[in-house]
């Protein structure tokens, strides 16, 4: 466990003092820190009510709450006792306490007979009577249990973000609003001047000549004059739509630069142009009987 | 003296109005409507933080992130075609609802109702015009949007599937337009749809069934009108809204508008 810097311990003590409404020095003492002002460490009063319940239950002797002073190992061990407060099972606490003690070379009462250590040099916790291992740890620092250390790039992939961003409001919203207004104005004005067509009532007995599909199907209708209806009406549009849908899976070229995509652009443009020409042809150059006409000679046989 | 008195009263009134406005803004009703951080709660002053809040505390947040790539805002990149397609759809919904109040999908009432829009209904003709021209415009913008997406290579990974959704949207747009085409029940509508649905009859193997299902009989009748009406005003709009939702969601999940060329 990383050593917690004293400054942080002090800050947490101050926060705790505020939260629990107790004097700061009392809490500092409990945590084994010098009181504010730098005087000598004060021993926690015997039977201190705030001592961890577990520690109390196992070893009620006042000696158990002996000051751990500034001993880093002792401070760390105290932390384990505090875990009991947050519901970590006692057996686990004991296990970590042992592991910790072993790693730090501190003799634990239960493991080997403790060699008495000079009280002034710290290690008071380790020298506690052999009542129980946790008994020697007074309540104090709350701490986290470190489960594992993971390298940052293993769990998060920081992709390089484009930094050139602008706020949606107002930049994008304003542009959209303008587009919306322009479109509305255009439609409104256009609708004032040009009426939607309405011919005579539908009559099943009188087919107009020519009969034309809506304009977006006129390219197909034009194809009908060259191919069998099954080809022009179903197979070509069917395969056409399927081919469009599959473009992303057919075009494996990862580049989006026009210079790298000459073939794709050529093919797509060819088909767009072809359908545009067929549509224009079917719309304006087909007259009665769907025969070829010049719109300027015979008039336009086309309605929106 | 009297004058000064009047001034005082005016000041007092101003303060009282300001106080009332404050009280309103702190009331439970008001704060329940506008989210914390909304400019409607605290007023708006131009700051980066407030610029973010405007989007974050707005239903627009469903459509737009707080920030977008600079080049995506340039009109010359998207030409706003996708946005315009969506906007036209909204406009068509609004004008379409208006038209529904005056239209009965039966023969020959349908025709008379459309004719009456020009004579009996306030703004009837212009709303009908907007609905019709808007529909044609939408077919056009959707098509142009597809072309611009292609020329930008914006269908490339990770956006492949959004392109496929787009193709479905294109088909739905055409179907919406086509089903609407029949509704005026005039000669243009009847015979255009006859030509169109005759093509469907050439479907290999199932031709007759496809045609029967589409037309609701062996030939176009008043029943076809009802069928296409329901498709046009309910079924297809519902489906297209679902696909649009997925489409917009994917635009954001795929990392916003594709990068600059
Ligand atoms: C009802 C029809 C449609 C609507 C309302 C719509 C709406 C939108 C909107 C608002 C955007 C954001 C970028 C922009 O405005 O260009 C977008 C992006 C996109 N759309 Fe559509 N769209 C429709 C049809 C289509 C079609 C027919 C296709 C292709 C076959 C398509 C493929 C895409 C793709 C791939 C993107 C991502 C583009 C990028 O990231 O640059 N959409 N769409």
XYZ file of C-alpha atoms and ligand atoms in Angstrom:
608
model
C 0.000 0.000 0.000
C 1.277 3.379 -0.945
C 2.328 5.545 1.882
C -0.158 8.305 2.428
C 1.537 11.682 2.663
C 1.134 13.353 5.967
C -0.408 16.448 4.453
C -3.255 14.399 3.100
C -3.770 12.633 6.394
C -3.981 15.986 8.051
C -6.497 17.204 5.591
C -8.656 14.162 6.085
C -8.380 14.577 9.848
C -9.575 18.142 9.544
C -12.493 17.031 7.424
C -13.377 14.372 9.919
C -13.165 16.728 12.806
C -15.563 19.002 11.058
C -17.944 16.184 10.175
C -17.993 14.630 13.615
C -17.776 17.871 15.505
C -14.823 16.813 17.610
C -11.628 18.699 18.306
C -9.069 18.346 15.554
C -6.240 17.439 17.922
C -8.178 14.518 19.288
C -8.525 13.030 15.835
C -4.953 13.767 14.946
C -3.848 11.928 18.030
C -6.010 9.016 17.106
C -4.363 8.911 13.736
C -0.975 9.046 15.320
C -0.136 12.475 14.051
C 1.301 15.421 15.900
C -1.386 17.928 16.884
C -1.542 21.171 14.979
C 1.309 23.352 16.127
C 3.810 20.536 16.116
C 3.807 19.478 19.787
C 4.560 15.918 20.834
C 2.170 13.121 19.850
C -0.542 12.732 22.366
C -1.617 9.327 23.461
C -5.193 8.488 22.666
C -7.186 8.510 25.846
C -7.952 5.079 27.138
C -11.384 3.813 26.267
C -11.656 6.384 23.516
C -15.227 6.066 22.280
C -14.278 6.484 18.656
C -11.921 3.526 18.588
C -12.865 0.968 16.014
C -15.475 -1.392 17.391
C -13.583 -4.434 16.224
C -10.400 -3.410 17.919
C -12.334 -2.739 21.061
C -14.136 -6.010 21.018
C -11.065 -8.071 20.524
C -8.776 -6.318 22.915
C -10.371 -3.986 25.371
C -7.072 -3.148 27.074
C -6.197 0.482 26.812
C -2.730 -0.526 25.724
C -4.165 -1.687 22.431
C -4.862 1.861 21.466
C -1.293 2.865 22.068
C -0.054 5.611 19.828
C 1.536 4.354 16.687
C 3.470 7.576 16.447
C 4.873 8.276 13.006
C 5.829 4.711 12.265
C 4.865 4.073 8.658
C 4.342 0.374 9.109
C 2.172 0.966 12.117
C 0.159 3.587 10.297
C -0.502 1.217 7.485
C -1.594 -1.502 9.829
C -3.995 0.875 11.494
C -5.668 1.221 8.163
C -6.706 -2.384 8.145
C -8.497 -2.021 11.387
C -10.469 0.809 9.906
C -11.678 -1.523 7.229
C -13.822 -3.257 9.750
C -15.820 -0.067 9.910
C -16.768 -0.373 6.313
C -17.731 -4.002 6.559
C -14.671 -5.864 5.360
C -14.810 -9.344 6.933
C -12.542 -9.813 9.866
C -10.787 -12.803 8.377
C -9.715 -10.757 5.395
C -8.480 -7.962 7.574
C -6.427 -10.390 9.539
C -4.972 -11.872 6.394
C -3.973 -8.505 5.023
C -2.566 -7.465 8.319
C -0.326 -10.504 8.335
C 0.755 -10.049 4.755
C 1.499 -6.439 5.371
C 3.444 -7.129 8.505
C 5.458 -9.772 6.761
C 6.266 -7.506 3.873
C 7.318 -4.702 6.155
C 9.300 -7.005 8.416
C 7.216 -6.257 11.452
C 6.737 -9.110 13.823
C 3.131 -9.780 14.616
C 2.219 -11.089 18.018
C 0.412 -14.117 16.689
C 3.147 -15.179 14.309
C 6.242 -15.063 16.403
C 6.899 -13.944 19.926
C 7.368 -10.274 19.689
C 10.730 -8.918 20.537
C 10.171 -5.880 22.681
C 10.903 -2.788 20.709
C 11.913 0.488 22.185
C 8.731 2.432 22.637
C 10.218 5.749 21.545
C 11.207 4.461 18.099
C 7.687 3.535 17.178
C 6.577 0.018 16.462
C 4.345 0.224 19.478
C 1.696 -1.580 17.533
C 3.892 -4.560 16.852
C 4.971 -4.745 20.443
C 1.436 -4.956 21.712
C 0.521 -7.901 23.896
C -0.306 -11.126 22.145
C -4.028 -10.752 22.597
C -4.995 -10.812 18.946
C -3.346 -9.614 15.775
C -5.797 -6.852 14.970
C -5.945 -5.775 18.496
C -2.771 -3.822 18.105
C -4.261 -1.571 15.456
C -6.176 1.404 16.620
C -8.821 2.884 14.428
C -7.596 5.692 12.353
C -6.964 6.274 8.729
C -9.596 5.131 6.348
C -7.967 3.641 3.381
C -8.689 1.831 0.167
C -7.618 -1.619 -0.698
C -5.520 -1.677 -3.799
C -6.660 -4.571 -5.953
C -4.353 -4.333 -8.865
C -2.353 -1.924 -10.897
C -3.354 -1.678 -14.520
C -1.442 0.235 -17.094
C -3.548 3.119 -18.283
C -3.415 2.264 -21.936
C -4.684 -1.238 -21.344
C -8.150 -0.184 -20.298
C -8.645 3.105 -22.031
C -7.737 3.918 -25.555
C -7.281 7.573 -26.030
C -7.887 8.228 -29.665
C -6.621 11.475 -30.936
C -9.549 13.807 -30.931
C -9.841 16.477 -33.541
C -9.373 19.640 -31.580
C -10.899 21.897 -34.130
C -14.400 21.923 -32.743
C -16.911 24.677 -32.370
C -19.976 25.038 -30.213
C -23.148 23.693 -31.769
C -24.863 26.717 -30.346
C -24.668 29.150 -31.974
C -22.629 28.044 -34.968
C -24.459 24.963 -36.238
C -27.892 25.895 -34.964
C -27.662 29.267 -36.677
C -26.681 27.696 -39.979
C -29.525 25.221 -39.716
C -31.958 27.948 -38.881
C -30.942 29.906 -41.938
C -31.297 26.821 -44.139
C -34.715 26.161 -42.662
C -35.879 29.722 -43.232
C -34.586 29.827 -46.785
C -36.308 26.553 -47.607
C -39.585 27.675 -46.041
C -39.488 31.004 -47.800
C -38.733 29.354 -51.091
C -41.565 26.845 -50.744
C -44.000 29.489 -49.622
C -43.238 31.854 -52.469
C -43.221 29.058 -54.997
C -46.592 27.856 -53.681
C -48.071 31.316 -54.020
C -47.278 31.403 -57.698
C -47.503 27.797 -58.844
C -50.535 25.674 -58.082
C -50.380 21.924 -57.665
C -52.009 20.232 -60.645
C -55.517 18.872 -60.423
C -56.971 17.371 -63.585
C -60.459 15.943 -64.035
C -61.912 13.326 -61.746
C -60.325 9.900 -62.082
C -61.982 7.989 -64.868
C -61.250 4.319 -65.431
C -62.632 4.368 -68.946
C -60.508 7.114 -70.330
C -56.773 6.609 -70.207
C -54.852 9.785 -71.013
C -52.266 9.505 -73.711
C -49.501 9.397 -72.752
C -49.862 8.027 -69.201
C -46.793 8.756 -67.209
C -45.588 7.623 -63.791
C -44.422 10.194 -61.211
C -41.226 11.885 -62.369
C -38.845 9.850 -60.197
C -40.045 6.686 -61.925
C -39.853 8.108 -65.427
C -36.319 6.858 -65.904
C -37.658 3.358 -65.371
C -40.611 3.967 -67.621
C -38.154 5.133 -70.243
C -36.248 1.880 -69.821
C -39.508 0.058 -70.515
C -39.310 1.217 -74.109
C -35.986 -0.565 -74.526
C -36.322 -3.704 -72.452
C -38.746 -6.356 -71.484
C -40.931 -5.121 -68.588
C -39.478 -7.726 -66.294
C -35.996 -6.435 -66.935
C -36.800 -2.740 -66.934
C -39.449 -2.751 -64.230
C -38.091 -5.191 -61.717
C -34.640 -6.581 -62.336
C -32.817 -3.355 -63.105
C -34.328 -1.324 -60.239
C -34.080 -4.297 -57.881
C -30.441 -4.916 -58.573
C -29.825 -1.195 -58.699
C -31.096 -0.635 -55.181
C -29.249 -3.689 -53.889
C -26.050 -2.484 -55.521
C -26.417 0.955 -53.939
C -27.038 -0.595 -50.535
C -23.913 -2.715 -50.887
C -21.594 0.086 -51.971
C -19.855 0.347 -48.576
C -19.143 -3.366 -48.581
C -17.941 -3.466 -52.167
C -15.748 -0.379 -52.083
C -12.897 -1.482 -49.830
C -10.722 1.522 -50.565
C -10.241 3.249 -47.210
C -9.308 6.641 -48.618
C -11.818 9.437 -48.884
C -9.658 11.671 -51.039
C -11.168 12.164 -54.486
C -7.785 11.549 -56.076
C -7.657 8.040 -54.651
C -11.203 7.179 -55.637
C -11.276 7.924 -59.310
C -12.825 4.615 -60.309
C -15.565 4.696 -57.663
C -16.444 8.275 -58.514
C -16.485 7.482 -62.198
C -18.836 4.550 -61.823
C -21.207 6.350 -59.471
C -21.262 9.450 -61.640
C -21.959 7.329 -64.684
C -25.060 5.809 -63.100
C -26.293 9.113 -61.702
C -25.910 10.716 -65.093
C -27.549 7.794 -66.838
C -30.607 7.906 -64.584
C -30.799 11.682 -64.860
C -30.721 11.503 -68.650
C -33.290 8.702 -68.755
C -35.547 10.651 -66.399
C -35.287 13.860 -68.390
C -35.851 11.921 -71.562
C -38.903 10.149 -70.210
C -40.285 13.385 -68.810
C -39.868 15.792 -71.668
C -39.117 13.884 -74.841
C -41.945 11.389 -74.769
C -45.349 12.300 -76.140
C -48.501 10.427 -77.117
C -47.975 6.675 -77.205
C -44.740 7.350 -75.320
C -43.216 8.147 -78.695
C -40.313 10.485 -79.107
C -41.136 14.181 -79.340
C -39.331 17.460 -79.053
C -40.804 19.452 -76.182
C -40.336 22.707 -78.097
C -42.154 21.323 -81.125
C -45.115 19.399 -79.684
C -45.401 20.745 -76.162
C -44.652 19.117 -72.834
C -46.474 15.949 -71.825
C -45.551 15.983 -68.229
C -47.092 16.973 -64.910
C -45.626 17.148 -61.460
C -43.045 67.302 -7.535
C -45.860 65.414 -9.171
C -43.486 64.479 -11.878
C -41.011 63.015 -9.477
C -43.784 61.130 -7.833
C -44.693 59.612 -11.164
C -41.102 58.547 -11.677
C -41.019 56.906 -8.314
C -44.126 55.014 -9.057
C -42.734 53.859 -12.330
C -39.578 52.634 -10.662
C -41.613 50.827 -8.081
C -43.677 49.191 -10.777
C -40.561 48.117 -12.622
C -39.181 46.584 -9.466
C -42.400 44.828 -8.801
C -42.424 43.328 -12.267
C -38.829 42.250 -11.871
C -39.698 40.724 -8.523
C -42.639 38.874 -9.987
C -40.477 37.600 -12.825
C -37.928 36.372 -10.310
C -40.571 34.674 -8.254
C -41.919 33.022 -11.388
C -38.501 31.810 -12.350
C -37.961 30.309 -8.932
C -41.375 28.709 -8.760
C -41.678 24.978 -8.788
C -43.627 24.971 -12.012
C -41.008 26.977 -13.858
C -38.049 25.041 -12.499
C -39.774 21.788 -13.292
C -40.064 22.824 -16.928
C -36.551 24.134 -17.430
C -33.596 22.077 -16.392
C -30.934 23.409 -14.030
C -28.489 25.349 -16.133
C -31.080 26.231 -18.718
C -30.815 29.839 -19.884
C -34.515 30.122 -19.165
C -33.705 29.837 -15.500
C -30.720 32.086 -15.214
C -30.787 34.249 -18.301
C -28.269 33.995 -21.091
C -24.979 35.741 -21.351
C -22.554 34.669 -23.988
C -19.899 32.421 -22.534
C -18.524 29.045 -23.573
C -20.274 27.534 -20.601
C -23.643 28.968 -21.542
C -23.146 27.932 -25.131
C -22.837 24.373 -23.944
C -25.776 24.721 -21.597
C -28.079 25.840 -24.373
C -27.659 22.490 -26.093
C -27.361 20.377 -22.973
C -30.588 21.632 -21.469
C -32.553 21.443 -24.631
C -34.334 18.681 -26.438
C -31.912 19.432 -29.274
C -29.405 17.445 -27.257
C -31.087 14.382 -28.733
C -29.914 15.480 -32.154
C -26.775 17.497 -31.602
C -23.718 17.128 -29.451
C -22.484 20.203 -27.603
C -19.632 20.640 -29.996
C -19.169 19.704 -33.599
C -16.235 19.639 -35.914
C -15.591 23.014 -37.412
C -15.710 21.807 -40.988
C -19.052 20.084 -40.364
C -20.611 23.475 -39.773
C -19.488 24.839 -43.097
C -22.449 24.889 -45.399
C -20.244 23.728 -48.240
C -19.608 20.391 -46.568
C -23.040 18.867 -46.065
C -24.913 21.532 -48.007
C -27.307 20.881 -45.169
C -29.011 18.323 -47.387
C -29.684 15.727 -44.728
C -30.963 18.420 -42.414
C -33.156 19.832 -45.161
C -34.576 16.399 -45.936
C -35.520 16.085 -42.290
C -36.913 19.573 -42.179
C -38.990 18.962 -45.285
C -40.344 15.856 -43.637
C -41.464 17.955 -40.653
C -43.007 20.545 -42.938
C -44.828 17.790 -44.837
C -46.137 16.392 -41.586
C -47.508 19.763 -40.547
C -49.106 20.594 -43.892
C -50.290 16.998 -44.212
C -52.138 17.141 -40.906
C -53.810 20.310 -42.094
C -54.921 18.557 -45.269
C -56.268 15.579 -43.336
C -58.910 17.807 -41.793
C -60.483 18.335 -45.197
C -59.943 15.037 -46.963
C -61.966 11.827 -47.172
C -60.245 8.867 -48.785
C -63.276 7.663 -50.715
C -64.187 7.851 -54.350
C -65.253 10.367 -55.575
C -65.309 12.486 -52.367
C -61.520 12.608 -52.363
C -61.422 14.525 -55.592
C -64.101 16.974 -54.512
C -62.348 17.574 -51.201
C -59.109 18.429 -52.961
C -60.939 20.689 -55.376
C -62.674 22.384 -52.459
C -59.336 23.286 -50.912
C -58.977 25.915 -53.592
C -62.383 27.444 -53.041
C -63.799 26.652 -49.603
C -60.859 26.366 -47.252
C -58.876 29.316 -45.923
C -55.278 28.877 -47.101
C -56.297 25.490 -48.462
C -54.713 25.903 -51.851
C -51.402 27.229 -50.587
C -51.084 24.513 -47.996
C -51.812 21.906 -50.618
C -49.222 23.488 -52.895
C -46.622 23.472 -50.143
C -47.371 19.855 -49.413
C -46.988 18.869 -53.026
C -43.890 20.909 -53.854
C -42.359 20.021 -50.520
C -42.802 16.343 -51.320
C -41.048 16.696 -54.664
C -38.333 18.765 -53.039
C -37.801 16.096 -50.412
C -37.268 13.386 -53.011
C -34.720 15.685 -54.585
C -32.886 16.611 -51.369
C -32.742 13.006 -50.209
C -31.263 11.999 -53.522
C -28.754 14.841 -53.491
C -27.888 14.023 -49.886
C -27.072 10.497 -50.957
C -24.881 11.831 -53.744
C -22.990 14.175 -51.434
C -22.439 11.327 -48.958
C -21.078 9.226 -51.775
C -18.728 11.892 -53.106
C -17.346 12.437 -49.617
C -16.788 8.733 -49.181
C -18.766 9.209 -45.976
C -20.176 5.676 -46.209
C -16.792 4.137 -45.387
C -16.184 2.455 -42.051
C -17.570 2.947 -39.497
C -20.489 4.433 -41.415
C -21.347 1.504 -43.710
C -24.521 0.592 -41.943
C -25.777 4.150 -41.806
C -25.553 4.196 -45.566
C -27.741 1.082 -45.684
C -30.242 2.752 -43.383
C -30.062 5.709 -45.740
C -31.009 3.506 -48.680
C -34.049 2.335 -46.734
C -34.892 5.979 -46.082
C -34.626 6.715 -49.780
C -37.032 3.886 -50.594
C -39.445 5.002 -47.894
C -39.320 8.559 -49.201
C -40.189 7.346 -52.694
C -42.998 5.195 -51.332
C -44.403 8.086 -49.324
C -44.387 10.271 -52.375
C -45.882 7.563 -54.553
C -48.720 6.707 -52.156
C -49.517 10.395 -51.819
C -49.652 10.740 -55.576
C -52.892 8.767 -55.777
C -54.801 10.695 -53.161
C -56.113 13.636 -55.277
C -57.984 10.986 -57.259
C -57.787 12.829 -60.532
C -56.730 11.548 -63.925
C -53.080 12.333 -63.263
C -53.124 10.410 -59.981
C -55.027 7.416 -61.253
C -52.989 6.792 -64.355
C -49.590 7.588 -62.935
C -50.245 5.084 -60.221
C -51.603 2.610 -62.734
C -48.371 2.798 -64.704
C -46.293 2.540 -61.532
C -48.070 -0.392 -60.008
C -48.224 -2.211 -63.344
C -44.459 -2.297 -63.168
C -44.663 -4.039 -59.822
C -46.840 -6.692 -61.445
C -43.818 -7.830 -63.431
C -42.066 -9.014 -60.304
C -40.831 -12.524 -61.104
C -42.890 -15.358 -59.649
C -44.991 -13.264 -57.228
C -46.005 -10.529 -59.667
C -49.743 -11.080 -59.371
C -49.639 -11.238 -55.573
C -47.498 -8.121 -55.269
C -49.845 -6.210 -57.489
C -52.915 -7.510 -55.647
C -51.513 -6.558 -52.267
C -50.418 -3.132 -53.443
C -53.654 -2.209 -55.133
C -55.968 -4.083 -52.797
C -57.663 -5.928 -55.652
C -57.142 -6.858 -59.240
C -57.334 -3.240 -60.320
C -57.271 0.210 -58.772
C -60.570 1.111 -57.102
C -61.811 3.175 -54.228
C -60.387 0.487 -51.940
C -56.938 1.278 -53.249
C -57.503 4.842 -52.209
C -58.230 3.892 -48.627
C -55.299 1.501 -48.522
C -52.809 4.020 -49.848
C -54.214 6.721 -47.633
C -53.513 4.695 -44.525
C -50.051 3.844 -45.811
C -49.427 7.477 -46.627
C -50.602 9.159 -43.450
C -49.809 6.525 -40.838
C -47.831 3.464 -41.740
C -45.011 4.898 -43.832
C -44.477 8.037 -41.720
C -44.246 5.838 -38.659
C -41.672 3.577 -40.274
C -39.635 6.430 -41.678
C -39.504 8.157 -38.296
C -38.114 4.998 -36.752
C -35.452 4.749 -39.419
C -34.625 8.443 -39.155
C -34.134 8.051 -35.424
C -31.679 5.244 -36.014
C -30.038 7.221 -38.815
C -29.421 10.286 -36.650
C -28.313 8.188 -33.720
C -25.778 6.454 -35.909
C -24.450 9.744 -37.271
C -23.470 10.631 -33.707
C -22.319 7.205 -32.651
C -20.143 6.907 -35.718
C -18.253 9.978 -34.613
C -20.311 12.803 -36.026
C -20.052 14.071 -39.541
C -17.256 12.358 -41.428
C -13.895 14.064 -41.561
C -12.783 16.625 -44.094
C -11.461 15.257 -47.363
C -35.268 10.723 -45.321
C -34.088 10.727 -45.757
C -32.825 11.148 -45.021
C -32.669 12.038 -43.995
C -33.725 12.875 -43.304
C -31.255 12.051 -43.678
C -30.686 12.860 -42.716
C -29.322 12.939 -42.471
C -28.670 13.959 -41.698
C -29.377 15.121 -40.998
C -27.342 13.697 -41.691
C -26.250 14.568 -41.053
C -25.276 15.103 -42.103
C -25.876 15.841 -43.264
O -26.793 16.658 -43.055
O -25.435 15.586 -44.392
C -27.148 12.480 -42.428
C -25.938 11.853 -42.630
C -25.764 10.697 -43.369
N -26.689 10.129 -44.221
Fe -28.622 10.648 -44.348
N -30.594 11.168 -44.485
C -31.520 10.610 -45.335
C -31.274 9.716 -46.353
C -30.037 9.148 -46.589
C -29.714 8.332 -47.733
C -30.673 8.042 -48.889
C -28.414 7.911 -47.584
C -27.570 7.034 -48.477
C -27.994 6.081 -49.202
C -27.932 8.474 -46.334
C -26.687 8.253 -45.794
C -26.106 9.033 -44.824
C -24.779 8.856 -44.304
C -23.786 7.745 -44.683
C -24.553 9.908 -43.393
C -23.262 10.210 -42.618
C -22.555 11.270 -43.430
C -21.325 11.845 -42.784
O -20.966 11.426 -41.682
O -20.741 12.743 -43.415
N -28.933 9.227 -45.770
N -28.374 12.036 -42.905
